mmCIF file of C-alpha atoms and ligand atoms in Angstrom:
data_model
loop_
_atom_site.group_PDB
_atom_site.id
_atom_site.type_symbol
_atom_site.label_atom_id
_atom_site.label_comp_id
_atom_site.label_asym_id
_atom_site.label_seq_id
_atom_site.Cartn_x
_atom_site.Cartn_y
_atom_site.Cartn_z
ATOM 1 C CA UNK A 1 -4.231 -29.901 -3.469
ATOM 2 C CA UNK A 2 -1.481 -27.304 -3.107
ATOM 3 C CA UNK A 3 -0.188 -25.639 0.006
ATOM 4 C CA UNK A 4 0.162 -21.855 -0.250
ATOM 5 C CA UNK A 5 1.741 -19.299 2.057
ATOM 6 C CA UNK A 6 0.207 -15.831 2.238
ATOM 7 C CA UNK A 7 2.486 -13.206 3.797
ATOM 8 C CA UNK A 8 1.307 -9.632 3.972
ATOM 9 C CA UNK A 9 1.816 -6.232 5.586
ATOM 10 C CA UNK A 10 -1.091 -3.835 5.982
ATOM 11 C CA UNK A 11 -1.679 -0.915 8.321
ATOM 12 C CA UNK A 12 -5.050 0.462 7.258
ATOM 13 C CA UNK A 13 -6.444 -2.788 5.875
ATOM 14 C CA UNK A 14 -6.284 -2.259 2.103
ATOM 15 C CA UNK A 15 -3.637 -4.884 1.366
ATOM 16 C CA UNK A 16 -5.359 -7.108 3.894
ATOM 17 C CA UNK A 17 -8.601 -6.915 1.877
ATOM 18 C CA UNK A 18 -6.663 -7.972 -1.221
ATOM 19 C CA UNK A 19 -5.110 -10.861 0.724
ATOM 20 C CA UNK A 20 -8.526 -11.939 2.020
ATOM 21 C CA UNK A 21 -9.986 -12.021 -1.494
ATOM 22 C CA UNK A 22 -7.081 -14.176 -2.629
ATOM 23 C CA UNK A 23 -7.287 -16.497 0.379
ATOM 24 C CA UNK A 24 -11.036 -17.074 -0.205
ATOM 25 C CA UNK A 25 -10.425 -17.786 -3.863
ATOM 26 C CA UNK A 26 -7.686 -20.301 -3.064
ATOM 27 C CA UNK A 27 -9.746 -22.036 -0.388
ATOM 28 C CA UNK A 28 -12.796 -22.209 -2.679
ATOM 29 C CA UNK A 29 -10.599 -24.121 -5.079
ATOM 30 C CA UNK A 30 -9.633 -26.597 -2.393
ATOM 31 C CA UNK A 31 -6.154 -25.246 -1.693
ATOM 32 C CA UNK A 32 -4.622 -25.074 1.764
ATOM 33 C CA UNK A 33 -3.519 -21.560 2.784
ATOM 34 C CA UNK A 34 -1.289 -20.598 5.696
ATOM 35 C CA UNK A 35 -1.583 -16.884 6.488
ATOM 36 C CA UNK A 36 1.000 -14.742 8.267
ATOM 37 C CA UNK A 37 1.336 -11.010 8.741
ATOM 38 C CA UNK A 38 4.713 -9.313 8.809
ATOM 39 C CA UNK A 39 3.863 -7.247 11.867
ATOM 40 C CA UNK A 40 2.472 -9.984 14.137
ATOM 41 C CA UNK A 41 3.815 -13.380 13.114
ATOM 42 C CA UNK A 42 7.373 -14.672 13.279
ATOM 43 C CA UNK A 43 8.424 -15.418 9.693
ATOM 44 C CA UNK A 44 11.645 -17.181 8.826
ATOM 45 C CA UNK A 45 12.896 -17.185 5.266
ATOM 46 C CA UNK A 46 13.645 -20.927 5.464
ATOM 47 C CA UNK A 47 9.960 -21.785 5.825
ATOM 48 C CA UNK A 48 8.999 -20.300 2.460
ATOM 49 C CA UNK A 49 10.545 -23.305 0.732
ATOM 50 C CA UNK A 50 7.890 -25.630 2.183
ATOM 51 C CA UNK A 51 5.090 -24.291 -0.002
ATOM 52 C CA UNK A 52 3.764 -24.693 -3.508
ATOM 53 C CA UNK A 53 3.865 -20.908 -3.862
ATOM 54 C CA UNK A 54 4.343 -17.855 -1.655
ATOM 55 C CA UNK A 55 2.136 -14.799 -2.083
ATOM 56 C CA UNK A 56 3.668 -11.577 -0.761
ATOM 57 C CA UNK A 57 1.466 -8.542 -0.199
ATOM 58 C CA UNK A 58 2.755 -5.161 0.902
ATOM 59 C CA UNK A 59 1.614 -1.574 1.097
ATOM 60 C CA UNK A 60 4.135 1.149 0.174
ATOM 61 C CA UNK A 61 5.694 3.711 2.466
ATOM 62 C CA UNK A 62 7.574 6.997 1.937
ATOM 63 C CA UNK A 63 8.863 7.619 -1.590
ATOM 64 C CA UNK A 64 8.093 4.120 -2.781
ATOM 65 C CA UNK A 65 9.785 2.392 0.155
ATOM 66 C CA UNK A 66 9.216 -0.914 1.881
ATOM 67 C CA UNK A 67 7.341 -0.818 5.172
ATOM 68 C CA UNK A 68 9.812 -1.281 8.036
ATOM 69 C CA UNK A 69 8.200 -4.553 9.170
ATOM 70 C CA UNK A 70 9.069 -6.326 5.909
ATOM 71 C CA UNK A 71 12.671 -5.100 5.687
ATOM 72 C CA UNK A 72 14.267 -8.015 7.562
ATOM 73 C CA UNK A 73 12.480 -10.568 5.422
ATOM 74 C CA UNK A 74 13.428 -8.667 2.267
ATOM 75 C CA UNK A 75 17.101 -8.638 3.300
ATOM 76 C CA UNK A 76 17.180 -12.257 4.488
ATOM 77 C CA UNK A 77 15.704 -13.618 1.258
ATOM 78 C CA UNK A 78 19.236 -13.983 -0.064
ATOM 79 C CA UNK A 79 20.052 -16.411 2.768
ATOM 80 C CA UNK A 80 18.061 -19.198 1.109
ATOM 81 C CA UNK A 81 18.144 -20.647 -2.374
ATOM 82 C CA UNK A 82 14.793 -19.560 -3.797
ATOM 83 C CA UNK A 83 15.524 -20.610 -7.368
ATOM 84 C CA UNK A 84 12.879 -23.323 -7.488
ATOM 85 C CA UNK A 85 10.351 -21.470 -5.325
ATOM 86 C CA UNK A 86 7.276 -19.853 -6.891
ATOM 87 C CA UNK A 87 6.175 -16.345 -5.825
ATOM 88 C CA UNK A 88 3.464 -13.810 -6.582
ATOM 89 C CA UNK A 89 3.704 -10.202 -5.421
ATOM 90 C CA UNK A 90 0.892 -7.694 -4.865
ATOM 91 C CA UNK A 91 -0.172 -4.741 -2.748
ATOM 92 C CA UNK A 92 -2.142 -1.571 -2.269
ATOM 93 C CA UNK A 93 -0.619 1.849 -2.842
ATOM 94 C CA UNK A 94 -1.826 5.319 -3.656
ATOM 95 C CA UNK A 95 -1.594 6.761 -7.174
ATOM 96 C CA UNK A 96 -1.218 10.193 -5.573
ATOM 97 C CA UNK A 97 2.441 9.324 -4.900
ATOM 98 C CA UNK A 98 5.213 9.399 -7.484
ATOM 99 C CA UNK A 99 6.211 5.764 -6.875
ATOM 100 C CA UNK A 100 2.827 4.045 -6.912
ATOM 101 C CA UNK A 101 3.177 0.652 -5.236
ATOM 102 C CA UNK A 102 6.951 1.026 -5.124
ATOM 103 C CA UNK A 103 7.308 -1.651 -2.435
ATOM 104 C CA UNK A 104 5.613 -4.168 -4.749
ATOM 105 C CA UNK A 105 8.170 -3.320 -7.435
ATOM 106 C CA UNK A 106 11.038 -3.659 -4.954
ATOM 107 C CA UNK A 107 9.928 -7.148 -3.891
ATOM 108 C CA UNK A 108 9.349 -8.205 -7.473
ATOM 109 C CA UNK A 109 12.840 -7.063 -8.502
ATOM 110 C CA UNK A 110 14.467 -8.631 -5.464
ATOM 111 C CA UNK A 111 12.933 -12.054 -6.131
ATOM 112 C CA UNK A 112 13.735 -11.747 -9.815
ATOM 113 C CA UNK A 113 17.400 -10.946 -9.056
ATOM 114 C CA UNK A 114 17.637 -13.902 -6.686
ATOM 115 C CA UNK A 115 16.295 -16.215 -9.393
ATOM 116 C CA UNK A 116 12.918 -17.042 -7.830
ATOM 117 C CA UNK A 117 10.154 -18.375 -10.060
ATOM 118 C CA UNK A 118 7.865 -15.335 -10.326
ATOM 119 C CA UNK A 119 4.345 -15.047 -11.637
ATOM 120 C CA UNK A 120 5.319 -12.704 -14.484
ATOM 121 C CA UNK A 121 3.203 -9.734 -13.399
ATOM 122 C CA UNK A 122 2.359 -7.879 -10.189
ATOM 123 C CA UNK A 123 -0.979 -6.690 -8.912
ATOM 124 C CA UNK A 124 -1.307 -3.159 -7.550
ATOM 125 C CA UNK A 125 -4.543 -1.637 -6.303
ATOM 126 C CA UNK A 126 -5.167 2.049 -5.648
ATOM 127 C CA UNK A 127 -6.106 2.339 -1.950
ATOM 128 C CA UNK A 128 -9.105 0.233 -0.869
ATOM 129 C CA UNK A 129 -10.012 -2.532 -3.307
ATOM 130 C CA UNK A 130 -13.336 -1.954 -5.069
ATOM 131 C CA UNK A 131 -15.489 -4.781 -6.497
ATOM 132 C CA UNK A 132 -13.576 -4.621 -9.750
ATOM 133 C CA UNK A 133 -10.266 -4.875 -7.830
ATOM 134 C CA UNK A 134 -11.518 -7.916 -5.920
ATOM 135 C CA UNK A 135 -12.105 -9.555 -9.317
ATOM 136 C CA UNK A 136 -8.544 -8.587 -10.311
ATOM 137 C CA UNK A 137 -7.315 -10.284 -7.120
ATOM 138 C CA UNK A 138 -9.224 -13.440 -8.026
ATOM 139 C CA UNK A 139 -7.928 -13.376 -11.573
ATOM 140 C CA UNK A 140 -4.388 -12.903 -10.247
ATOM 141 C CA UNK A 141 -4.679 -16.036 -8.106
ATOM 142 C CA UNK A 142 -6.323 -17.958 -10.926
ATOM 143 C CA UNK A 143 -3.261 -17.159 -13.048
ATOM 144 C CA UNK A 144 -1.001 -18.241 -10.183
ATOM 145 C CA UNK A 145 -2.785 -21.617 -9.999
ATOM 146 C CA UNK A 146 -2.263 -22.075 -13.741
ATOM 147 C CA UNK A 147 1.367 -20.991 -13.377
ATOM 148 C CA UNK A 148 1.873 -23.558 -10.590
ATOM 149 C CA UNK A 149 0.289 -26.318 -12.652
ATOM 150 C CA UNK A 150 2.850 -25.618 -15.413
ATOM 151 C CA UNK A 151 5.833 -26.235 -13.125
HETATM 152 C C1 FMN B 201 3.427 8.469 4.979
HETATM 153 C C2 FMN B 201 2.874 7.673 3.816
HETATM 154 C C3 FMN B 201 3.650 7.495 2.702
HETATM 155 C C4 FMN B 201 3.161 6.768 1.600
HETATM 156 N N1 FMN B 201 3.943 6.618 0.483
HETATM 157 C C5 FMN B 201 3.439 5.953 -0.595
HETATM 158 C C6 FMN B 201 4.224 5.812 -1.783
HETATM 159 O O1 FMN B 201 5.368 6.270 -1.898
HETATM 160 N N2 FMN B 201 3.670 5.120 -2.816
HETATM 161 C C7 FMN B 201 2.411 4.576 -2.763
HETATM 162 O O2 FMN B 201 1.979 3.970 -3.739
HETATM 163 N N3 FMN B 201 1.650 4.711 -1.645
HETATM 164 C C8 FMN B 201 2.141 5.381 -0.566
HETATM 165 N N4 FMN B 201 1.374 5.521 0.557
HETATM 166 C C9 FMN B 201 -0.014 5.025 0.530
HETATM 167 C C10 FMN B 201 -0.239 3.631 1.102
HETATM 168 O O3 FMN B 201 0.593 2.659 0.516
HETATM 169 C C11 FMN B 201 -1.700 3.307 0.814
HETATM 170 O O4 FMN B 201 -2.502 4.118 1.661
HETATM 171 C C12 FMN B 201 -2.069 1.847 1.007
HETATM 172 O O5 FMN B 201 -3.401 1.651 0.553
HETATM 173 C C13 FMN B 201 -1.961 1.399 2.454
HETATM 174 O O6 FMN B 201 -2.201 0.026 2.464
HETATM 175 P P1 FMN B 201 -2.702 -0.732 3.774
HETATM 176 O O7 FMN B 201 -4.130 -0.296 4.021
HETATM 177 O O8 FMN B 201 -2.633 -2.165 3.392
HETATM 178 O O9 FMN B 201 -1.813 -0.362 4.893
HETATM 179 C C14 FMN B 201 1.850 6.227 1.655
HETATM 180 C C15 FMN B 201 1.076 6.400 2.807
HETATM 181 C C16 FMN B 201 1.571 7.122 3.873
HETATM 182 C C17 FMN B 201 0.691 7.317 5.095
#
């Protein structure tokens, strides 16, 4: 059994629905999942090294920006050596905006630059996840489990 950390930011619940689909999928496959939200739970960057993989979910704010509540974590990522840590990055955005899911891209690039072991694709959903998007969430986590088993 693996131990997974789910960290997410969500204001209107869309990214949260994605996270919930992923958490259910992981638990159904017998994995342990610790869940934290950026706005309510204290999150230290050191703790991310204790897990098999870290899933990071974020919505996107103005002009493709990070939500303010994830900024500290994003900045502090460089304070730990994440080179042997596995990550997967996802989130809800709105295709109406020029930088659709820009915060997902920012996290992906940040982890890549810092040498983290990244699932080699991101998952973005347009607004509220539909049934088909829930399946994409499950497929995303299935790929993460395979990726972790190839470590
Ligand atoms: C002021 C504002 C700015 C936004 N800017 C973007 C943006 O630049 N790119 C994007 O993809 N979505 C943008 N969004 C849309 C949100 O990311 C989208 O509604 C998302 O589904 C919210 O996720 P949540 O329900 O998890 O909070 C913006 C929303 C608001 C209210």
